[in-house]
PDB file of C-alpha atoms in Angstrom:
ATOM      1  CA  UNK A   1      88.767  16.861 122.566  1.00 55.00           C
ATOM      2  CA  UNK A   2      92.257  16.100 123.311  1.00 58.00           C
ATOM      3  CA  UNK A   3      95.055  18.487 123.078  1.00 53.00           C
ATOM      4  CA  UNK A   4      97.563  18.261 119.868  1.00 53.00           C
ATOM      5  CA  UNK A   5      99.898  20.319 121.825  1.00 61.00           C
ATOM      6  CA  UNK A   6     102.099  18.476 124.979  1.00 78.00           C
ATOM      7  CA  UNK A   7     100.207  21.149 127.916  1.00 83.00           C
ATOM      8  CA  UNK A   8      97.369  22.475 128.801  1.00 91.00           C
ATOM      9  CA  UNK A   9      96.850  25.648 131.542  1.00 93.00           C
ATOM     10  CA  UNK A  10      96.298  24.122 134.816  1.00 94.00           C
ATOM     11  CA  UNK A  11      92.815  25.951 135.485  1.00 93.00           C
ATOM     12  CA  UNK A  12      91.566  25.345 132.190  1.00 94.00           C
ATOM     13  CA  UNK A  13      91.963  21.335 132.763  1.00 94.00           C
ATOM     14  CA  UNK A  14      90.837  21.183 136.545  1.00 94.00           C
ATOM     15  CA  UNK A  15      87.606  22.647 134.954  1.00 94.00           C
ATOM     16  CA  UNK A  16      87.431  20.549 131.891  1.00 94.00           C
ATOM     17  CA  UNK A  17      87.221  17.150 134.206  1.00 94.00           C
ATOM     18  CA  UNK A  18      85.027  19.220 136.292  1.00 93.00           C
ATOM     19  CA  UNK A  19      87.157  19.009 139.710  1.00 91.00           C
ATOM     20  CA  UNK A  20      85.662  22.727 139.856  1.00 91.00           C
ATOM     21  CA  UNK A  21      82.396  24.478 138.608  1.00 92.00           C
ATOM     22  CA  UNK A  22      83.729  27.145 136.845  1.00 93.00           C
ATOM     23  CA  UNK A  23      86.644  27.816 135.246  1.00 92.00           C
ATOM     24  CA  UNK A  24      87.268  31.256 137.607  1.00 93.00           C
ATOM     25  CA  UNK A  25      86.542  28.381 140.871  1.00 93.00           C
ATOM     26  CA  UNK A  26      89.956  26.963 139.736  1.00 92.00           C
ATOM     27  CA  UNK A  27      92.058  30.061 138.814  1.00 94.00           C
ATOM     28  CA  UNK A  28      90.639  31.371 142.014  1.00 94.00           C
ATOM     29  CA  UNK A  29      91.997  27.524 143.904  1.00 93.00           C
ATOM     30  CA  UNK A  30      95.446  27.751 141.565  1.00 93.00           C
ATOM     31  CA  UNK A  31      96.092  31.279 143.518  1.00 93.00           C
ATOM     32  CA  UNK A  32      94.765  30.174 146.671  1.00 92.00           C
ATOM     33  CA  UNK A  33      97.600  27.670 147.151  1.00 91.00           C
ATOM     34  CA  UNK A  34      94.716  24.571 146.940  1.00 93.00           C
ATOM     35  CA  UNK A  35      96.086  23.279 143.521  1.00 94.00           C
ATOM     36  CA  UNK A  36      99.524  21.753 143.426  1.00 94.00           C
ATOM     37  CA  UNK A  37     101.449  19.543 140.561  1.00 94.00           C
ATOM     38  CA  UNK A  38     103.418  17.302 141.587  1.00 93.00           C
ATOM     39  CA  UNK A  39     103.890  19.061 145.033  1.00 90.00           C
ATOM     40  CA  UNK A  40     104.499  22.420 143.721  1.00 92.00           C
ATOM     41  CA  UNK A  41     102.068  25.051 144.264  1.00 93.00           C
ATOM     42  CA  UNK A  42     101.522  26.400 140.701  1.00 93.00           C
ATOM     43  CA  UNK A  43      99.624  29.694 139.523  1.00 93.00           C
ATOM     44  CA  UNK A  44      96.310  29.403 136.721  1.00 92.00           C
ATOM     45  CA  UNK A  45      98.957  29.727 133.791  1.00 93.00           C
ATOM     46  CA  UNK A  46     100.918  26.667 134.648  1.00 92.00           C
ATOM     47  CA  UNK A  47     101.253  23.971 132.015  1.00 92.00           C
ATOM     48  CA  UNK A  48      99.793  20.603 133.132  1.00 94.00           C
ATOM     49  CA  UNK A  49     101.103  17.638 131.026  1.00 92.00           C
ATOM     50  CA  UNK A  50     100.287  13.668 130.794  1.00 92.00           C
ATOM     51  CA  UNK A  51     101.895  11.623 133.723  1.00 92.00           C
ATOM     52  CA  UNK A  52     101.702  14.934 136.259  1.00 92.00           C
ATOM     53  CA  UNK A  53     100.228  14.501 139.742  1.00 94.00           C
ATOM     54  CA  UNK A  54      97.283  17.135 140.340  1.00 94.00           C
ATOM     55  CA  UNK A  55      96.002  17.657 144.331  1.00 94.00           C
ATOM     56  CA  UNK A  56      93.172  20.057 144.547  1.00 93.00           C
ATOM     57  CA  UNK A  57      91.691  20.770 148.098  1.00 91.00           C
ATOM     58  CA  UNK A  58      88.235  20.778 148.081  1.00 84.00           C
ATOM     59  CA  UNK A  59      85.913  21.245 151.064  1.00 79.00           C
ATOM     60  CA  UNK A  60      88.125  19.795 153.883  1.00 77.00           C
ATOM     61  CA  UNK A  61      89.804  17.022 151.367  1.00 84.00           C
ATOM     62  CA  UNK A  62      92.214  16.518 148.646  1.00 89.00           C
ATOM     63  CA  UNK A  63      91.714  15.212 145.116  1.00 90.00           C
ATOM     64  CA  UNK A  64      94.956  13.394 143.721  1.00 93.00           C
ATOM     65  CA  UNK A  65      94.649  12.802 139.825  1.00 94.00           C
ATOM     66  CA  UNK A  66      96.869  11.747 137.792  1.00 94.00           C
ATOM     67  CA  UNK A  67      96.936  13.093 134.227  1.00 93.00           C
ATOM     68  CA  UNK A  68      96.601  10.673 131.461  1.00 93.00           C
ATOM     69  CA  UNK A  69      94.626  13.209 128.905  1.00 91.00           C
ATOM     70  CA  UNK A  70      94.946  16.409 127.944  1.00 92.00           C
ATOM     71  CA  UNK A  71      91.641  18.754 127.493  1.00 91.00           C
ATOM     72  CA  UNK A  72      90.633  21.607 126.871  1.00 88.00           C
ATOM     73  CA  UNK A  73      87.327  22.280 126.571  1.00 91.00           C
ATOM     74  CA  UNK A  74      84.689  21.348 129.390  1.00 91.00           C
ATOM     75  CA  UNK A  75      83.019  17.755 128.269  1.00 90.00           C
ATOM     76  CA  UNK A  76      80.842  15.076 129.629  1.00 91.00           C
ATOM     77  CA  UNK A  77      80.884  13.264 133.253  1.00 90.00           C
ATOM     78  CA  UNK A  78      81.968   9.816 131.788  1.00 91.00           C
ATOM     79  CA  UNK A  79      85.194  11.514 128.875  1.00 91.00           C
ATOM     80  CA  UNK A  80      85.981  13.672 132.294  1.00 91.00           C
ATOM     81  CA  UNK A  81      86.653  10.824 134.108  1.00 91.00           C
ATOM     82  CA  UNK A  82      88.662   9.515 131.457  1.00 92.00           C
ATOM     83  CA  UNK A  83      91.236  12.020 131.672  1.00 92.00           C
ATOM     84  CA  UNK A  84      92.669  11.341 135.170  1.00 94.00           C
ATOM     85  CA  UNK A  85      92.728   8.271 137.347  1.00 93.00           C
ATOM     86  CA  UNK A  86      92.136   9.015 140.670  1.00 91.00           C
ATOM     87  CA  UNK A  87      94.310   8.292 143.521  1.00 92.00           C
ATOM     88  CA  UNK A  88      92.813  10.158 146.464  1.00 86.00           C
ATOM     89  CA  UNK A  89      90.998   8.719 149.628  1.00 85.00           C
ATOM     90  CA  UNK A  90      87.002   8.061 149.690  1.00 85.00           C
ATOM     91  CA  UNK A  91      85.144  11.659 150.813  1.00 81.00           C
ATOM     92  CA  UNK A  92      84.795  11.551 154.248  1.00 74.00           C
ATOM     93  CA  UNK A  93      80.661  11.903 155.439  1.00 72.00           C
ATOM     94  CA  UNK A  94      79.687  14.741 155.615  1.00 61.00           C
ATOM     95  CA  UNK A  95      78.992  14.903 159.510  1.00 57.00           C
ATOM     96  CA  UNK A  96      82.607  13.748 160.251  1.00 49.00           C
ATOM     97  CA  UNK A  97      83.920  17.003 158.225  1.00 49.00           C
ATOM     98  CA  UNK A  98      81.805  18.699 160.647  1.00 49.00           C
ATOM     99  CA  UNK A  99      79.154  21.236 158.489  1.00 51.00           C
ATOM    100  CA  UNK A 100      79.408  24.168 161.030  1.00 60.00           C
ATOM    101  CA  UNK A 101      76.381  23.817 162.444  1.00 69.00           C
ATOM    102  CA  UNK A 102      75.648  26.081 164.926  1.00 72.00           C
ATOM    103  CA  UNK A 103      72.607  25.829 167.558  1.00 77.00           C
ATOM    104  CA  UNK A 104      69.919  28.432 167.090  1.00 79.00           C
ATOM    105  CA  UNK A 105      70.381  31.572 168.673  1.00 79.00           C
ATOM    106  CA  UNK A 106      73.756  31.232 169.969  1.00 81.00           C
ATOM    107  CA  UNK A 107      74.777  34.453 168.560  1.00 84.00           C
ATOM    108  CA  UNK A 108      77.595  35.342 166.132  1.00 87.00           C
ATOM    109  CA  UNK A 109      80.265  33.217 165.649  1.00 84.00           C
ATOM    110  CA  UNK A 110      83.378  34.044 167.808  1.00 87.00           C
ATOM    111  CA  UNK A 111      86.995  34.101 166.481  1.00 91.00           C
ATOM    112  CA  UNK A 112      88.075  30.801 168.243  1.00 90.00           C
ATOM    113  CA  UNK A 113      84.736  29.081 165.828  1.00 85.00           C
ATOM    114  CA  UNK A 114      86.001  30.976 162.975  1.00 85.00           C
ATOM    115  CA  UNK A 115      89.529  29.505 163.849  1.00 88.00           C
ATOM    116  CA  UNK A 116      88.296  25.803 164.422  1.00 85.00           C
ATOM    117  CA  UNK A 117      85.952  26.112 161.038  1.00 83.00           C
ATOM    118  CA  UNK A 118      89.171  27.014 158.662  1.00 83.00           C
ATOM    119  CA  UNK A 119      91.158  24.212 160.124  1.00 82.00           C
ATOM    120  CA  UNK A 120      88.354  22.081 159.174  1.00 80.00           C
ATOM    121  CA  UNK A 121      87.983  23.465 156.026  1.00 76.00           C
ATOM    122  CA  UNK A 122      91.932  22.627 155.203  1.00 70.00           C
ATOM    123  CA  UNK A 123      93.348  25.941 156.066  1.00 63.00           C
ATOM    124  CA  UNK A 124      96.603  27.603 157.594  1.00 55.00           C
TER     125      UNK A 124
END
């Protein structure tokens, strides 16, 4: 399914090699500021091509791809991972990230948690 044509929308391809669920997830990331080629912040409608640098922040780390295929439609695990080659660090475990777990009964969340939960997220 690779593209005749020398770009692809940015959203459309972080969906087709499933670095997000949905193809709204990475519109929604593009205008977020959590999507970035080759160190620009770009909008859904940008063109992607073969040799670009894609970060995507997910969940408290960044994905760096590099492009070496252009698609379009959504396929398979194994001719996703064909498209890119992956140049970001291992995931850190999950505890390290630091879930937000809160002990039971503690009350609601106050604005200095909400705070300390973005930062670990990968916000402002």
């Amino acid at each position: 399914m690779a593209s005749e044509t020398g770009t692809v929308r940015v959203d459309s391809w972080v969906w087709s090699v499933r670095l997000a669920k949905t193809r709204s997830a990475a519109a929604a990331a593009c205008r977020a500021g959590h999507v970035r080629i080759n160190g620009e912040r770009v909008k859904p409608a940008q063109a992607v091509r073969i040799g670009d640098e894609v970060r995507v922040r997910q969940e408290g780390w960044e994905r760096v791809v590099i492009v070496s295929q252009l698609i379009r439609k959504r396929v398979g695990a194994a001719p996703a991972a064909e498209a890119y080659v992956d140049k970001s660090a291992p995931r850190p475990p999950r505890e390290v990230m630091g879930a937000g777990i809160r002990d039971r009964g503690t009350g609601r969340p106050t604005k200095r948690d909400r705070r300390e939960w973005e930062q670990l997220r990968g916000g402002l």
